[in-house]
Coordinates of C-alpha atoms in Angstrom, one line a residue:
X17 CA -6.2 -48.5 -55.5
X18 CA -4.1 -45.7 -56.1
X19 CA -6.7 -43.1 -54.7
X20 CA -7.0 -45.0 -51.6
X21 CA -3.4 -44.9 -51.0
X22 CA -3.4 -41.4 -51.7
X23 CA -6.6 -40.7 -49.2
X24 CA -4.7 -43.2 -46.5
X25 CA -1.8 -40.6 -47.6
X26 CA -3.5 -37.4 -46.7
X27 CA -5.0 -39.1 -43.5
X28 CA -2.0 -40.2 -42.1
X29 CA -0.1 -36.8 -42.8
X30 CA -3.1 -35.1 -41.2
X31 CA -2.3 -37.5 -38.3
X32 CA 0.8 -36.6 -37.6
X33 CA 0.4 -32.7 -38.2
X34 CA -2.2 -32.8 -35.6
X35 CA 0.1 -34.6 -33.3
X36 CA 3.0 -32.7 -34.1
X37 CA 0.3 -30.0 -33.5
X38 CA -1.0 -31.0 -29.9
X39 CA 3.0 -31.9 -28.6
X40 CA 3.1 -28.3 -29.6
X41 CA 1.1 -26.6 -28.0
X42 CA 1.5 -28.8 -24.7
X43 CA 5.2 -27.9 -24.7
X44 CA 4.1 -24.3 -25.1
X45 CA 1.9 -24.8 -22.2
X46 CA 4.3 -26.4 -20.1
X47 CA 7.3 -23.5 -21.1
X48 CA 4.5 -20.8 -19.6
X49 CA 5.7 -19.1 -17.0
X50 CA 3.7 -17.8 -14.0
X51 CA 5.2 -14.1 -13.8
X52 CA 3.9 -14.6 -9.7
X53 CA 5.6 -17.7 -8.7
X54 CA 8.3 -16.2 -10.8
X55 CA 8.9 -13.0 -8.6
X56 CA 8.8 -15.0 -6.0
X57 CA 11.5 -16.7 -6.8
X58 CA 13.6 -13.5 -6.5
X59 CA 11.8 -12.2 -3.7
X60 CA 9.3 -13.6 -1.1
X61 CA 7.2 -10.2 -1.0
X62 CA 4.6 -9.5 -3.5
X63 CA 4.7 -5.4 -4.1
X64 CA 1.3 -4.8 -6.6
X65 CA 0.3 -1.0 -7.6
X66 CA -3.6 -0.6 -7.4
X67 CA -5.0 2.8 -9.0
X68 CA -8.8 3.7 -9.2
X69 CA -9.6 6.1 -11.7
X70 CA -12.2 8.4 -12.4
X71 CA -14.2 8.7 -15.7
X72 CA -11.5 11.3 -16.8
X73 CA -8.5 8.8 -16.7
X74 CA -7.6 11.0 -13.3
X75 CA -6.2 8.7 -10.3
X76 CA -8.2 8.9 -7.5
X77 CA -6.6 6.8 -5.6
X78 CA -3.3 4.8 -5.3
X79 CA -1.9 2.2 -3.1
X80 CA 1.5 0.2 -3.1
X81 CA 0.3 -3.1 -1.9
X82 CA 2.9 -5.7 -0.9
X83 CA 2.5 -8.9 1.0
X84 CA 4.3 -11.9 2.0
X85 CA 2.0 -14.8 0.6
X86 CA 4.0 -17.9 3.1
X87 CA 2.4 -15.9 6.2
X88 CA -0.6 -14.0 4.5
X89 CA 0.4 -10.9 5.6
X90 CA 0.7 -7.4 4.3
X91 CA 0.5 -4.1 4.3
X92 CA 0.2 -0.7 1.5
X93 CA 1.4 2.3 1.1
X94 CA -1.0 5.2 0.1
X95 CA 0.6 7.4 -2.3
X96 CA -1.0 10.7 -2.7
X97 CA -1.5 12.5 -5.8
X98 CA 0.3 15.5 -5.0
X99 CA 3.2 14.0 -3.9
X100 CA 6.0 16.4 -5.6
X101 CA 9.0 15.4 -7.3
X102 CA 11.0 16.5 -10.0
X103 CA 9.9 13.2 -12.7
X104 CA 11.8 12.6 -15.4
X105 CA 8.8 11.5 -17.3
X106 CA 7.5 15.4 -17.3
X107 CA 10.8 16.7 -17.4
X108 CA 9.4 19.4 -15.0
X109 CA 8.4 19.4 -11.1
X110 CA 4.6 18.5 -10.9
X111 CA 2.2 16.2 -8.7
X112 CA 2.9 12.6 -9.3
X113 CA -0.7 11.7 -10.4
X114 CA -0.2 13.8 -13.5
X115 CA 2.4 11.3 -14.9
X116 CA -0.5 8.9 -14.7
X117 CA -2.4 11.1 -16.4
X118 CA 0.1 12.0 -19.2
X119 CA 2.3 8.6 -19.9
X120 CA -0.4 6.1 -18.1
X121 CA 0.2 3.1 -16.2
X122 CA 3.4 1.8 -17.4
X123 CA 5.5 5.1 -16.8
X124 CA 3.4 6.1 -13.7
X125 CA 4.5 3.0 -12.1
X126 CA 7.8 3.1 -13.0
X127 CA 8.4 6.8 -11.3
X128 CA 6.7 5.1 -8.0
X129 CA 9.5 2.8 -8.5
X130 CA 11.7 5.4 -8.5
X131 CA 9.8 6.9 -5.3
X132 CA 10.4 3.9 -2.8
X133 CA 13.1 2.1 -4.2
X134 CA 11.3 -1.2 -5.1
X135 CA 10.5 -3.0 -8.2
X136 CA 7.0 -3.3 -8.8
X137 CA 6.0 -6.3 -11.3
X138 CA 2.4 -5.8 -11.4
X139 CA -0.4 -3.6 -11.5
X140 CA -4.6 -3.4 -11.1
X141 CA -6.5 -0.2 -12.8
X142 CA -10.1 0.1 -12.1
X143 CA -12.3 2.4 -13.4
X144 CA -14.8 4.0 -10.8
X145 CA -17.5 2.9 -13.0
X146 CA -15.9 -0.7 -12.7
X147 CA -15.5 0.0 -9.4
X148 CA -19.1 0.8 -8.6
X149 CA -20.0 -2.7 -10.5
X150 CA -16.9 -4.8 -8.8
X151 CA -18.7 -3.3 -5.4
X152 CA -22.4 -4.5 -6.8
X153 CA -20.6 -8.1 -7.5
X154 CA -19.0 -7.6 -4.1
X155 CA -22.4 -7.5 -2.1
X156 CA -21.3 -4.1 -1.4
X157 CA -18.3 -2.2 1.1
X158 CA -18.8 -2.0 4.7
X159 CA -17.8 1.6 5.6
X160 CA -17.9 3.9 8.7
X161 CA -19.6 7.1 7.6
X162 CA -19.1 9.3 10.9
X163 CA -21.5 11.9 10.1
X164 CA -25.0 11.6 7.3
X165 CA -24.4 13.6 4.0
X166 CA -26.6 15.5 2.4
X167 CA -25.2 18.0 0.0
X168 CA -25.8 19.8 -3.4
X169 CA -22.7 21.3 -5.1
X170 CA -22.9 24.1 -7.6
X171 CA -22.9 22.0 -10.3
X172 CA -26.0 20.6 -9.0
X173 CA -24.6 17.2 -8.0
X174 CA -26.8 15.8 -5.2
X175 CA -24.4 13.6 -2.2
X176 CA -26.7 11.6 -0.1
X177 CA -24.6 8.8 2.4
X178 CA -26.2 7.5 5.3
X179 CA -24.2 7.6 8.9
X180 CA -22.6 4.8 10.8
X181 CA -21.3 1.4 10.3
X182 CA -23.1 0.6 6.8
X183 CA -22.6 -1.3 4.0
X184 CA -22.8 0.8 0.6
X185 CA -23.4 -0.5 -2.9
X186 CA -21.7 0.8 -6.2
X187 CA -23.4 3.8 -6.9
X188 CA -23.3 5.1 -3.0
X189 CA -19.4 3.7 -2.9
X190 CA -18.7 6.2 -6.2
X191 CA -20.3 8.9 -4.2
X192 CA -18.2 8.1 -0.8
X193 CA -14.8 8.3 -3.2
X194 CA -15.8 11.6 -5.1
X195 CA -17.8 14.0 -2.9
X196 CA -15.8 16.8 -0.9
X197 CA -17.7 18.8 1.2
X198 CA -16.8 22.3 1.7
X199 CA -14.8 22.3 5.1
X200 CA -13.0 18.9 4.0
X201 CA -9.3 18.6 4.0
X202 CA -7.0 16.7 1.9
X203 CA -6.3 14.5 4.7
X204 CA -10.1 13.8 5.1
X205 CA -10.7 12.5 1.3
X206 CA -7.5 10.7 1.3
X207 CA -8.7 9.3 4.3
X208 CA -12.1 7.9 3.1
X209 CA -10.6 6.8 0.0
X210 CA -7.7 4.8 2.4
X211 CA -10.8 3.2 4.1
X212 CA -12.4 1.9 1.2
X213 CA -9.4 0.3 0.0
X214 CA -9.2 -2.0 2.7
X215 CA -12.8 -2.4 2.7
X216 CA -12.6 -3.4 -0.9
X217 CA -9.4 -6.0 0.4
X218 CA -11.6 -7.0 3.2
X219 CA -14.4 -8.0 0.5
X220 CA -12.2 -10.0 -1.8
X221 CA -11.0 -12.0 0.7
X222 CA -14.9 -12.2 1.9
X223 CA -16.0 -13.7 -1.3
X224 CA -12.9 -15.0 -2.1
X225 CA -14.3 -18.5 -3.4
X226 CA -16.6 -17.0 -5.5
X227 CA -14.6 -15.2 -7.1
X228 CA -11.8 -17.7 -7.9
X229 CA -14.0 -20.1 -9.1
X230 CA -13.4 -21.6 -12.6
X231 CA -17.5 -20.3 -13.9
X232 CA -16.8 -16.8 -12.3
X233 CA -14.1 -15.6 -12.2
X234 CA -14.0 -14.0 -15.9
X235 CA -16.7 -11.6 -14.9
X236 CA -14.7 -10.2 -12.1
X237 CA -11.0 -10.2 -14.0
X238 CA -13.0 -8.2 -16.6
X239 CA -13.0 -5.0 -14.1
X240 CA -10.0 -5.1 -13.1
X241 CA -7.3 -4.1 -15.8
X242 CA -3.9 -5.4 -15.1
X243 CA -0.4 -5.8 -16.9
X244 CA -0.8 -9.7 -16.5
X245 CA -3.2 -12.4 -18.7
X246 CA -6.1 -13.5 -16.8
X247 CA -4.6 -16.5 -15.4
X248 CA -1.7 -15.0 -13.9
X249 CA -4.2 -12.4 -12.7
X250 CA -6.2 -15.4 -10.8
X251 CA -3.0 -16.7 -9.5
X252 CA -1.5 -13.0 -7.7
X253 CA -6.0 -12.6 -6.7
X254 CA -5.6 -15.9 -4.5
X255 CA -3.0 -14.9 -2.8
X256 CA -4.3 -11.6 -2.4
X257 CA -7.0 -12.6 -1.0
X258 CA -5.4 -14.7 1.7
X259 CA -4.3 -11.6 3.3
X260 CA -6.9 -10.4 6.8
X261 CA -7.1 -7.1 5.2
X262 CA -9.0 -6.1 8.7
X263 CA -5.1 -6.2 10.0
X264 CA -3.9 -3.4 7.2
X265 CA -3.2 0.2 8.0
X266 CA -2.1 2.3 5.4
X267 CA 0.9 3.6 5.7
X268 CA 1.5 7.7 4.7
X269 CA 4.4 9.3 3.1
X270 CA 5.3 12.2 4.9
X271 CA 6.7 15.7 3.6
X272 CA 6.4 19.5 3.4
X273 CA 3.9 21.1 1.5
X274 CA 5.3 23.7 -1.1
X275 CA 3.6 25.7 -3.4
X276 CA 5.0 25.3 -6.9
X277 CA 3.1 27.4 -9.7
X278 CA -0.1 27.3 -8.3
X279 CA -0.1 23.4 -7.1
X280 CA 0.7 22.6 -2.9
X281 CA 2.8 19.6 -3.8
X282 CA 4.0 17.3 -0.7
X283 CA 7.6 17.0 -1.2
X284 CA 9.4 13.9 1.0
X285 CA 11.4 14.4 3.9
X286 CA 15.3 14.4 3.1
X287 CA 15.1 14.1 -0.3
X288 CA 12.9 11.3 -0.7
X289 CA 15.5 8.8 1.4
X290 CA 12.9 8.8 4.1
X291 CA 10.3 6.8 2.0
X292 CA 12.5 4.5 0.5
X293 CA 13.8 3.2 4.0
X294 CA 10.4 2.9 5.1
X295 CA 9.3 0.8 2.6
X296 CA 12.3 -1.5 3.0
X297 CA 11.6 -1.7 6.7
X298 CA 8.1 -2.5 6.2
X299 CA 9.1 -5.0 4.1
X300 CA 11.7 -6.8 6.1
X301 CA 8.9 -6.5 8.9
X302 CA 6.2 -8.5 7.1
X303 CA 9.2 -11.4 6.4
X304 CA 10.3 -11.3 10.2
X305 CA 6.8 -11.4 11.5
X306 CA 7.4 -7.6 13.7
X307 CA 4.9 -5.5 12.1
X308 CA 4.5 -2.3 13.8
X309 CA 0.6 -2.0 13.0
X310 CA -0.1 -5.5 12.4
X311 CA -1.9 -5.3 16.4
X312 CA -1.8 -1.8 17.3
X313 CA -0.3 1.6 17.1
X314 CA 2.9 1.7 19.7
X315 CA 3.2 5.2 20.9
X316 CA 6.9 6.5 21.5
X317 CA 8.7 9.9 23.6
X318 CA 11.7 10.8 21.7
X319 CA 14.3 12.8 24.3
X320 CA 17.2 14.6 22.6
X321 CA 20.6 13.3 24.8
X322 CA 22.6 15.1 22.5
X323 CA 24.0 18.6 21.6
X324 CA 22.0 18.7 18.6
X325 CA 19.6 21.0 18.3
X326 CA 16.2 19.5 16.8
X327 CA 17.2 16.4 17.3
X328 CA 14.4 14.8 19.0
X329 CA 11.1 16.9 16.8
X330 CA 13.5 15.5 13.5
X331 CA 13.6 12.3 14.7
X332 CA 9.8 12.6 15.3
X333 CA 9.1 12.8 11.5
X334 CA 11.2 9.3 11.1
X335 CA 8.9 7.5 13.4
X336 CA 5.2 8.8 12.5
X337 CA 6.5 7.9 9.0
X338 CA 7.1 4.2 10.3
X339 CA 3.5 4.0 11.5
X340 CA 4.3 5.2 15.5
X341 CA 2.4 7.5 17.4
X342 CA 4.4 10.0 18.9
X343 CA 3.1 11.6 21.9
X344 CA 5.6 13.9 23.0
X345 CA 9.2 14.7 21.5
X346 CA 11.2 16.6 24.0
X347 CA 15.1 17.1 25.5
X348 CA 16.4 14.7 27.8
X349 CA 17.8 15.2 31.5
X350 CA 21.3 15.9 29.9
X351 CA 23.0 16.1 26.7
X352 CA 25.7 14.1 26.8
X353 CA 24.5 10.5 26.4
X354 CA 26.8 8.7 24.0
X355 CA 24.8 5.7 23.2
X356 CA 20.8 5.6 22.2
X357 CA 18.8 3.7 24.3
X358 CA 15.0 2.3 24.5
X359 CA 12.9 1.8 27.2
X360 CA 10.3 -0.7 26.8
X361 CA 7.4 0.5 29.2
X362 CA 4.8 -2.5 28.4
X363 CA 7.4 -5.5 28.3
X364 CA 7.1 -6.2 24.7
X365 CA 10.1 -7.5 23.2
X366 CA 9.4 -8.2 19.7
X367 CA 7.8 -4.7 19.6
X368 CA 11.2 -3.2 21.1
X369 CA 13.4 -5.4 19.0
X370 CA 11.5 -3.9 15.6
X371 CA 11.5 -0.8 16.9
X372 CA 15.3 -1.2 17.6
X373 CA 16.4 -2.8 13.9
X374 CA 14.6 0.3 12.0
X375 CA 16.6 2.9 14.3
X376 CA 19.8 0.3 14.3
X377 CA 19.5 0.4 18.6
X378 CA 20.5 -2.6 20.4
X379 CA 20.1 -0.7 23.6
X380 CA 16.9 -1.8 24.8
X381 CA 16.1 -1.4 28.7
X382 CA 13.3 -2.8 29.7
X383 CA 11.3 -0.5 32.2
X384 CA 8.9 -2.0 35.1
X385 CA 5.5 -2.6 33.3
X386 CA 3.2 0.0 34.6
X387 CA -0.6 0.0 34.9
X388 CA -2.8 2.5 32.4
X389 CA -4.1 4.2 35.6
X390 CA -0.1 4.0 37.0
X391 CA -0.1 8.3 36.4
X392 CA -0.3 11.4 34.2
X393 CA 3.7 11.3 33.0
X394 CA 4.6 10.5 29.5
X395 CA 6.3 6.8 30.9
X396 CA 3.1 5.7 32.1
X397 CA 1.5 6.7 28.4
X398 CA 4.3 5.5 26.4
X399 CA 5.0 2.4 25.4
X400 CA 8.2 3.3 24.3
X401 CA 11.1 6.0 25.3
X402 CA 13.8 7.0 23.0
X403 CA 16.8 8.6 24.2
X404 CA 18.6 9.9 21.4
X405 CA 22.5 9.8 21.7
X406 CA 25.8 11.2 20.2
X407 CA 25.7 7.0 18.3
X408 CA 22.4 7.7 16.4
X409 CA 22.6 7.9 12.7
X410 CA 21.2 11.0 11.8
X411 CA 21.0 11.1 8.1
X412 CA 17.3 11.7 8.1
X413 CA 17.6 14.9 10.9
X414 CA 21.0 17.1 10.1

């Protein structure tokens, strides 16, 4: 009798531990916080730092990503690796990708931080072997190869890519991202590399359901090496994927190039001040809807109606770093205009009103819309006119 009230003992205390057990560990699920839903409590765009690397640990590409998940837009930032600063990290001036290279992901993101002014919460490593298997998984990148490559290096490396609009699996995707032929530029490998990040978007959002599904979606996280757990990882992918990365344009950071011991480093117009107010525009831009590249490329002439000297070609550097094509940057018929004005050549409001907030210009004229064939004169190619005057703020071009 007295062992079955002890057996009834043990079971019942088992009981309640495993209750006590299971309350547990639902509290502890209900207490989890979604770090995504969470930032978005503070802010309502996403900023996420993707880096491919290659075998070596070296970034070979990297791309500020932020979006605005309530209108599935977006738009990135590519930032080069030999962007120069002076980073605290090194303690020395250097190319930014090195403080990837040195202090990893953690740090690297953190001086990016530092770089645009922004908080970024999360970020994505992918290895290019992961890469090349994410692309297999993918169905492959579709990719605009202007020109057929067929090339040996001295090390004996073969680069074979087919021309035209094609769609390239892993192993030809590593090639597109590494080869550099012998009359390349820097501009031309950043430039491929910028094109198969938003082919790589443009596939996520493709397969989108495949991927997010409960059976598949392990095999996918499992390439992609991020400073959230998997789940979290799932949640910031489906909104991610949302985005029509066919709308993206990447966005450059402008600066001299300097030689510093050896290294060209591109150093950031006026300090670095130019980039940061760049990416806060963009920014405010994907919340207000007036995105400058979301459609097209507006093309401006920026007149100098001041005394200045340099006013206009400075001011140029502002604008091409905003994402506008500038076709001409010139004087104006006098110098004495006291208050900027723009002239809105194609009757596009919004597009004047954007262009307006990120040069602080409420002076918007709106010009008689002209035909493409209307002449040969910078109005008729324009979209926009700028006439700089003694009002503009001209922290960016003293």
């Amino acid at each position: 009798m007295n062992i079955s009230k002890q057996k009834s003992g043990v079971i019942f205390l088992f009981v309640i531990l495993l209750i006590i057990a299971s309350v547990g560990t639902f509290v502890a699920m209900s207490l989890r916080v979604d770090p995504v839903e969470e930032s978005l409590k503070s802010d309502p765009v996403i900023y996420t730092l993707w880096v491919i690397t290659d075998d070596d640990g070296n970034a070979l590409s990297t791309a500020l990503m932020f979006f605005y998940p309530s209108a599935s837009r977006g738009l990135y930032f590519d930032i080069l690796g030999n962007t120069g600063a002076i980073y605290k990290s090194l303690n020395r001036v250097d190319r930014i990708d090195a403080v990837y290279k040195e202090k990893g992901i953690d740090v690297y993101r953190q001086e990016i931080e530092s770089l645009v002014d922004k908080k970024i919460p999360f970020s994505i490593e992918i290895s290019l072997s992961d890469f090349s298997t994410l692309t297999d998984y993918l169905g492959g990148l579709n990719i605009f190869v202007p020109f057929p490559v067929d090339e040996k290096t001295e090390n004996g490396d073969l680069y074979l890519l087919p021309s035209g609009a094609v769609r390239l699996d892993g192993e030809k995707i590593r090639t597109f991202l590494t080869y550099r032929l012998e009359a390349e530029t820097d501009s031309d490998v950043n430039g491929r590399r910028e094109a198969v990040f938003v082919a790589f978007l443009s596939a996520l959002k493709e397969n989108r359901n495949k991927i997010l599904s409960k059976n598949n979606f392990a095999r996918y996280a499992a390439t992609l090496k991020s400073n959230i757990e998997e789940d979290n990882l799932k949640s910031l992918l489906e909104k991610v994927t949302d985005i029509d990365a066919e709308r993206l344009t990447a966005q450059p950071i402008t600066g001299t190039l300097r030689s510093v011991e050896g290294k060209t480093l591109l150093f950031p117009y006026y300090d670095g001040q130019l980039i940061k107010d760049v990416v806060n525009q963009g920014a405010t831009s994907l919340v207000s809807g007036e995105i400058t590249s979301a459609n097209r490329v507006y093309v401006l002439v920026i007149k100098n109606g001041t005394s200045q000297q340099g006013l206009a070609r400075n001011t140029s550097f502002l604008m091409a770093s905003a994402g506008y094509e500038i076709l001409e940057a010139v004087n104006a018929d006098r110098n004495d205009y006291t208050k900027t004005q723009i002239i809105n050549h194609i009757g596009n409001e919004e597009a004047a009103k954007a262009l307006g907030s990120f040069i602080r210009c409420t002076n918007i004229v709106n010009d008689q819309v002209l035909p493409e064939n209307a002449g040969a004169d910078s109005a008729a190619k324009a979209d926009f006119t700028i006439i700089l005057g003694r009002d503009f703020d001209g922290r960016y071009v003293k």
